[in-house]
PDB file of C-alpha atoms in Angstrom:
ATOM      1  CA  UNK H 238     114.250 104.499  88.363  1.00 85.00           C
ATOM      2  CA  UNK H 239     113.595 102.236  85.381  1.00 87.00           C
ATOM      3  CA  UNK H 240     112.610 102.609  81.973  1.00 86.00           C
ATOM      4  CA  UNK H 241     109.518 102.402  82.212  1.00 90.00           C
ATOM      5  CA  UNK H 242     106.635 103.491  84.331  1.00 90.00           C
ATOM      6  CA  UNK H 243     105.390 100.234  85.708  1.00 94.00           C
ATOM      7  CA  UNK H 244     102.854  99.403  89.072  1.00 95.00           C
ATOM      8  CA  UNK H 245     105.795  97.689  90.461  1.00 96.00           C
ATOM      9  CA  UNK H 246     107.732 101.073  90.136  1.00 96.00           C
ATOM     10  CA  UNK H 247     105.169 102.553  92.311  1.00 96.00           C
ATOM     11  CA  UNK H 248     104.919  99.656  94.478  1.00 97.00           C
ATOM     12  CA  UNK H 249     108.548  99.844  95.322  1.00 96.00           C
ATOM     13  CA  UNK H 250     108.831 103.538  95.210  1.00 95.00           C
ATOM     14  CA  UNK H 251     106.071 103.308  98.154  1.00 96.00           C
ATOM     15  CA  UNK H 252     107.980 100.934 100.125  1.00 97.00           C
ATOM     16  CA  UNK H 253     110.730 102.785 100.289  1.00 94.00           C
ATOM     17  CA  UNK H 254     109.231 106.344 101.288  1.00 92.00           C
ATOM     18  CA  UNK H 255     107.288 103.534 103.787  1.00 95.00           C
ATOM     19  CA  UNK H 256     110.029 102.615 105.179  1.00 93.00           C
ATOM     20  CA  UNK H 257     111.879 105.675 105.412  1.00 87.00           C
ATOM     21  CA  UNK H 258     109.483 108.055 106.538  1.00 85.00           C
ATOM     22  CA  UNK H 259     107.156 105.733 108.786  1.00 87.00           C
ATOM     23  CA  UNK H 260     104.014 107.611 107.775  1.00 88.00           C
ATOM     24  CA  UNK H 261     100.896 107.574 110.154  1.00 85.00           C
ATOM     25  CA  UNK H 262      97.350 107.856 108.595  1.00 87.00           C
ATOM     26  CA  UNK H 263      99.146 109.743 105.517  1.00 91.00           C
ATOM     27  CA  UNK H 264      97.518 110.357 102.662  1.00 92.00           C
ATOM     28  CA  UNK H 265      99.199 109.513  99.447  1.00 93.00           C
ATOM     29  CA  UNK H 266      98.168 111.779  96.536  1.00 89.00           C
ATOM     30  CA  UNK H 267      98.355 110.844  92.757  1.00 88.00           C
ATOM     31  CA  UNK H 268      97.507 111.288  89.203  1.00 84.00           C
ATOM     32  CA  UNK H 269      95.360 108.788  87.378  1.00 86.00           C
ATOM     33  CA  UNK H 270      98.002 106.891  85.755  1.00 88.00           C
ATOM     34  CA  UNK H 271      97.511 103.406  86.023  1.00 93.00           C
ATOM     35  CA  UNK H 272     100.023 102.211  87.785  1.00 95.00           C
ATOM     36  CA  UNK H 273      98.739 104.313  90.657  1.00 94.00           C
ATOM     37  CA  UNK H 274      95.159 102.665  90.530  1.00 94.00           C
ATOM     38  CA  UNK H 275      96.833  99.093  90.117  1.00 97.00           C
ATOM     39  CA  UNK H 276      95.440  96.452  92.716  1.00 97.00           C
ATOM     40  CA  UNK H 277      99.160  95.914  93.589  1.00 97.00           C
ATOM     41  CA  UNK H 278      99.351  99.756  94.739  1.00 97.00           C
ATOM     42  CA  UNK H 279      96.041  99.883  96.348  1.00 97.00           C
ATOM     43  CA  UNK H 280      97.309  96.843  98.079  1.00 98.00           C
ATOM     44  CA  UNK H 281     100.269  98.713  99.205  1.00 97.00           C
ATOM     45  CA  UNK H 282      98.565 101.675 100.384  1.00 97.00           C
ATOM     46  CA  UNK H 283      96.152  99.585 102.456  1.00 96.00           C
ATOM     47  CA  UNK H 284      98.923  97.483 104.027  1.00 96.00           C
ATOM     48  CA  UNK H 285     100.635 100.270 105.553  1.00 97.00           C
ATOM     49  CA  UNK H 286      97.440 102.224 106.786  1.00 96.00           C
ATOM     50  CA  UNK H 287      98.172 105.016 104.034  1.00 97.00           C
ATOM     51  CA  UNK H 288      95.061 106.638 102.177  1.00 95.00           C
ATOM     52  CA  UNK H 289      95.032 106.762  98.311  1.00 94.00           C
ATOM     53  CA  UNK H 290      93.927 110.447  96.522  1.00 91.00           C
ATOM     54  CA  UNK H 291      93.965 111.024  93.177  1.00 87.00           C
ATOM     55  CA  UNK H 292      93.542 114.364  91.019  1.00 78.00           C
ATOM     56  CA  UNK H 293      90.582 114.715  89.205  1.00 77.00           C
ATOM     57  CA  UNK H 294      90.647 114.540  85.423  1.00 76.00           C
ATOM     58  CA  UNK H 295      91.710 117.665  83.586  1.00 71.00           C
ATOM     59  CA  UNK H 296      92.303 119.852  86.315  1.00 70.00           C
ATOM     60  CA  UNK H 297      95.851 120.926  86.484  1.00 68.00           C
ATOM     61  CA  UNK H 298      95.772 122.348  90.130  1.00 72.00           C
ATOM     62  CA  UNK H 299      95.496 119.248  91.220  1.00 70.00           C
ATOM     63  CA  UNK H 300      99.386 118.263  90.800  1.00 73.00           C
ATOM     64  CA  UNK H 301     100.586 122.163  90.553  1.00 77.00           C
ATOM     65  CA  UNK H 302     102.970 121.640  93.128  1.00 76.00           C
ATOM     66  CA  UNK H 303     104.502 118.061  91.630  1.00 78.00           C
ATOM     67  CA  UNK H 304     104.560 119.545  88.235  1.00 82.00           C
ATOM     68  CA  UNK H 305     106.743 122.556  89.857  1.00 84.00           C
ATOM     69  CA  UNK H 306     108.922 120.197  91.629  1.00 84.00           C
ATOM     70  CA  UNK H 307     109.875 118.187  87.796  1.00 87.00           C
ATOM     71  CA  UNK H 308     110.440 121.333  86.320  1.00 91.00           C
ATOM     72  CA  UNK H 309     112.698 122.505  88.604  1.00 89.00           C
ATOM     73  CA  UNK H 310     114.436 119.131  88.159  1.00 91.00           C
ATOM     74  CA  UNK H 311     114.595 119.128  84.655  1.00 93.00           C
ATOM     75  CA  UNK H 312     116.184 122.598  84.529  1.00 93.00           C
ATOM     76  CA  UNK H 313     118.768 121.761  87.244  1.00 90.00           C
ATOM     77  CA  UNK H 314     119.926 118.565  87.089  1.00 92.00           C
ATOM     78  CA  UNK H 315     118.623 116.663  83.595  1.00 91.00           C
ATOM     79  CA  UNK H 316     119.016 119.707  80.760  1.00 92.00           C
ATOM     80  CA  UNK H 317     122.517 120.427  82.717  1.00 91.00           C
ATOM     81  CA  UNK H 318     124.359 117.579  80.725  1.00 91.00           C
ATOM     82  CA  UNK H 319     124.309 114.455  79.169  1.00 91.00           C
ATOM     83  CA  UNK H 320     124.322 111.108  81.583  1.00 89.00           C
ATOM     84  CA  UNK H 321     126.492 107.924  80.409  1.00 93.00           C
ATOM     85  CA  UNK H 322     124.402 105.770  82.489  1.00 93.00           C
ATOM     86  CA  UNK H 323     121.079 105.604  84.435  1.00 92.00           C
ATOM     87  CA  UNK H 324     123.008 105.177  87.484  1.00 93.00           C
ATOM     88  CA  UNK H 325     124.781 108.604  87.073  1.00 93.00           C
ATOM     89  CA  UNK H 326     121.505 110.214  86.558  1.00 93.00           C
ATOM     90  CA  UNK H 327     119.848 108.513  89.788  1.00 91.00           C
ATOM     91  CA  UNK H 328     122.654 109.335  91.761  1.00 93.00           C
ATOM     92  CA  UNK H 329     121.894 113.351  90.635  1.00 93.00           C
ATOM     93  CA  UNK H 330     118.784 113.687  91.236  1.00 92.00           C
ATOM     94  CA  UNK H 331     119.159 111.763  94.296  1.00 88.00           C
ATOM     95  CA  UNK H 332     121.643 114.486  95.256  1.00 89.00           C
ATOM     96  CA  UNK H 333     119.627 117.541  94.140  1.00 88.00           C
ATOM     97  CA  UNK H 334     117.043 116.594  95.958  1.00 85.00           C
ATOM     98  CA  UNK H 335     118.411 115.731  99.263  1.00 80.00           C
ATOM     99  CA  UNK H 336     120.840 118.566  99.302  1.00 80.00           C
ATOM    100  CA  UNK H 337     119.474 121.361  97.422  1.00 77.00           C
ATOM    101  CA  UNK H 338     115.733 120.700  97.633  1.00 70.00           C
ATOM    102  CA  UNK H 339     114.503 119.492 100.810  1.00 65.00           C
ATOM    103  CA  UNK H 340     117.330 121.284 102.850  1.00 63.00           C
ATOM    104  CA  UNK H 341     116.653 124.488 101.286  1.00 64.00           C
ATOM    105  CA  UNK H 342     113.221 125.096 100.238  1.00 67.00           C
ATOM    106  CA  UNK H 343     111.940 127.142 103.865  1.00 69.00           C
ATOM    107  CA  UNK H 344     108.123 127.208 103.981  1.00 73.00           C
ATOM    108  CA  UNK H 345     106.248 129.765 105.516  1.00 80.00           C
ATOM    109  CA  UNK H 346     103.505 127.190 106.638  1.00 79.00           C
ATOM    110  CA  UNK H 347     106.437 125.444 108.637  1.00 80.00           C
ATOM    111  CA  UNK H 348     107.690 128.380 110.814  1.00 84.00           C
ATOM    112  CA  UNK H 349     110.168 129.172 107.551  1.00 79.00           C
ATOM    113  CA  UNK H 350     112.172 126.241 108.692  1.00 80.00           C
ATOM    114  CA  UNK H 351     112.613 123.476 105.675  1.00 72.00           C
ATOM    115  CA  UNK H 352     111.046 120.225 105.047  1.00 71.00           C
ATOM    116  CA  UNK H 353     114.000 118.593 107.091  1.00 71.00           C
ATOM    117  CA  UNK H 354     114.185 120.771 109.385  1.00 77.00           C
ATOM    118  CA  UNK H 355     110.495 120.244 110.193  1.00 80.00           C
ATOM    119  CA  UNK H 356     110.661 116.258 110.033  1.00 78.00           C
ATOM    120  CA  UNK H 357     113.550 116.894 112.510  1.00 80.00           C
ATOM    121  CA  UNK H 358     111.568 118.689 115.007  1.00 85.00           C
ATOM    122  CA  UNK H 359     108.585 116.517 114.852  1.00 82.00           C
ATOM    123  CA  UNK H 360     110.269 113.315 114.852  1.00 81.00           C
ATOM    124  CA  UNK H 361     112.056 114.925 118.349  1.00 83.00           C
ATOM    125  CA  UNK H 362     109.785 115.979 119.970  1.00 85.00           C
ATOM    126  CA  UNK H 363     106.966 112.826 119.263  1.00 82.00           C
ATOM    127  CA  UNK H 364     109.950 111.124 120.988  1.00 81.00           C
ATOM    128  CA  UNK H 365     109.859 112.760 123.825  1.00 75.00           C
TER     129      UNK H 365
END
């Protein structure tokens, strides 16, 4: 989070998902902004074996599912109240997101089972 939308933003916002997640082959889709198509973020991508996609210009579809995900945000954690600080907000959406979205959003494409649920299984049974 920051205050503005910088490559280095990106860049670290990548790391961390990188090192988190441990994606194989992924493939990392984006709009055009242009910290996205920054030789820093490219770099990124191409250090860690990911693959870089971006939406084409003016169509909408493209990020339909990201632009569903920020309004649900805005309507449940940032038009609920007023934040003192930046690191009150963080710490929301952080929250809302951990344990509202991804632990209750089941997806028919994943056996109705959530997005952690799913990572679960995968990650368990890859290790055995």
């Amino acid at each position: 989070m920051a205050e503005r939308m910088t490559s280095q933003l990106a860049v670290d916002a990548l790391k961390h998902a990188v090192l988190r997640r441990r994606p194989v082959a992924t493939i990392v889709h984006s709009d055009r902004g242009s910290q996205f198509r920054s030789h820093a973020f490219v770099q990124t991508l191409r250090n860690h074996g990911l693959h870089g996609s971006m939406g084409r210009v003016g169509a909408c579809a493209d990020n339909a599912a990201m632009e569903s995900f920020f309004s649900l945000l805005q309507k449940n954690v940032l038009n609920r109240r007023r934040w003192q600080t930046r690191q009150q907000l963080r710490l929301a959406i952080i929250t809302w997101i951990e344990n509202t979205y991804h632990r209750r959003r089941r997806q028919p494409a994943l056996g109705r089972l959530t997005p952690i649920e799913f990572e679960i299984l995968q990650q368990a049974a890859n290790a055995a």
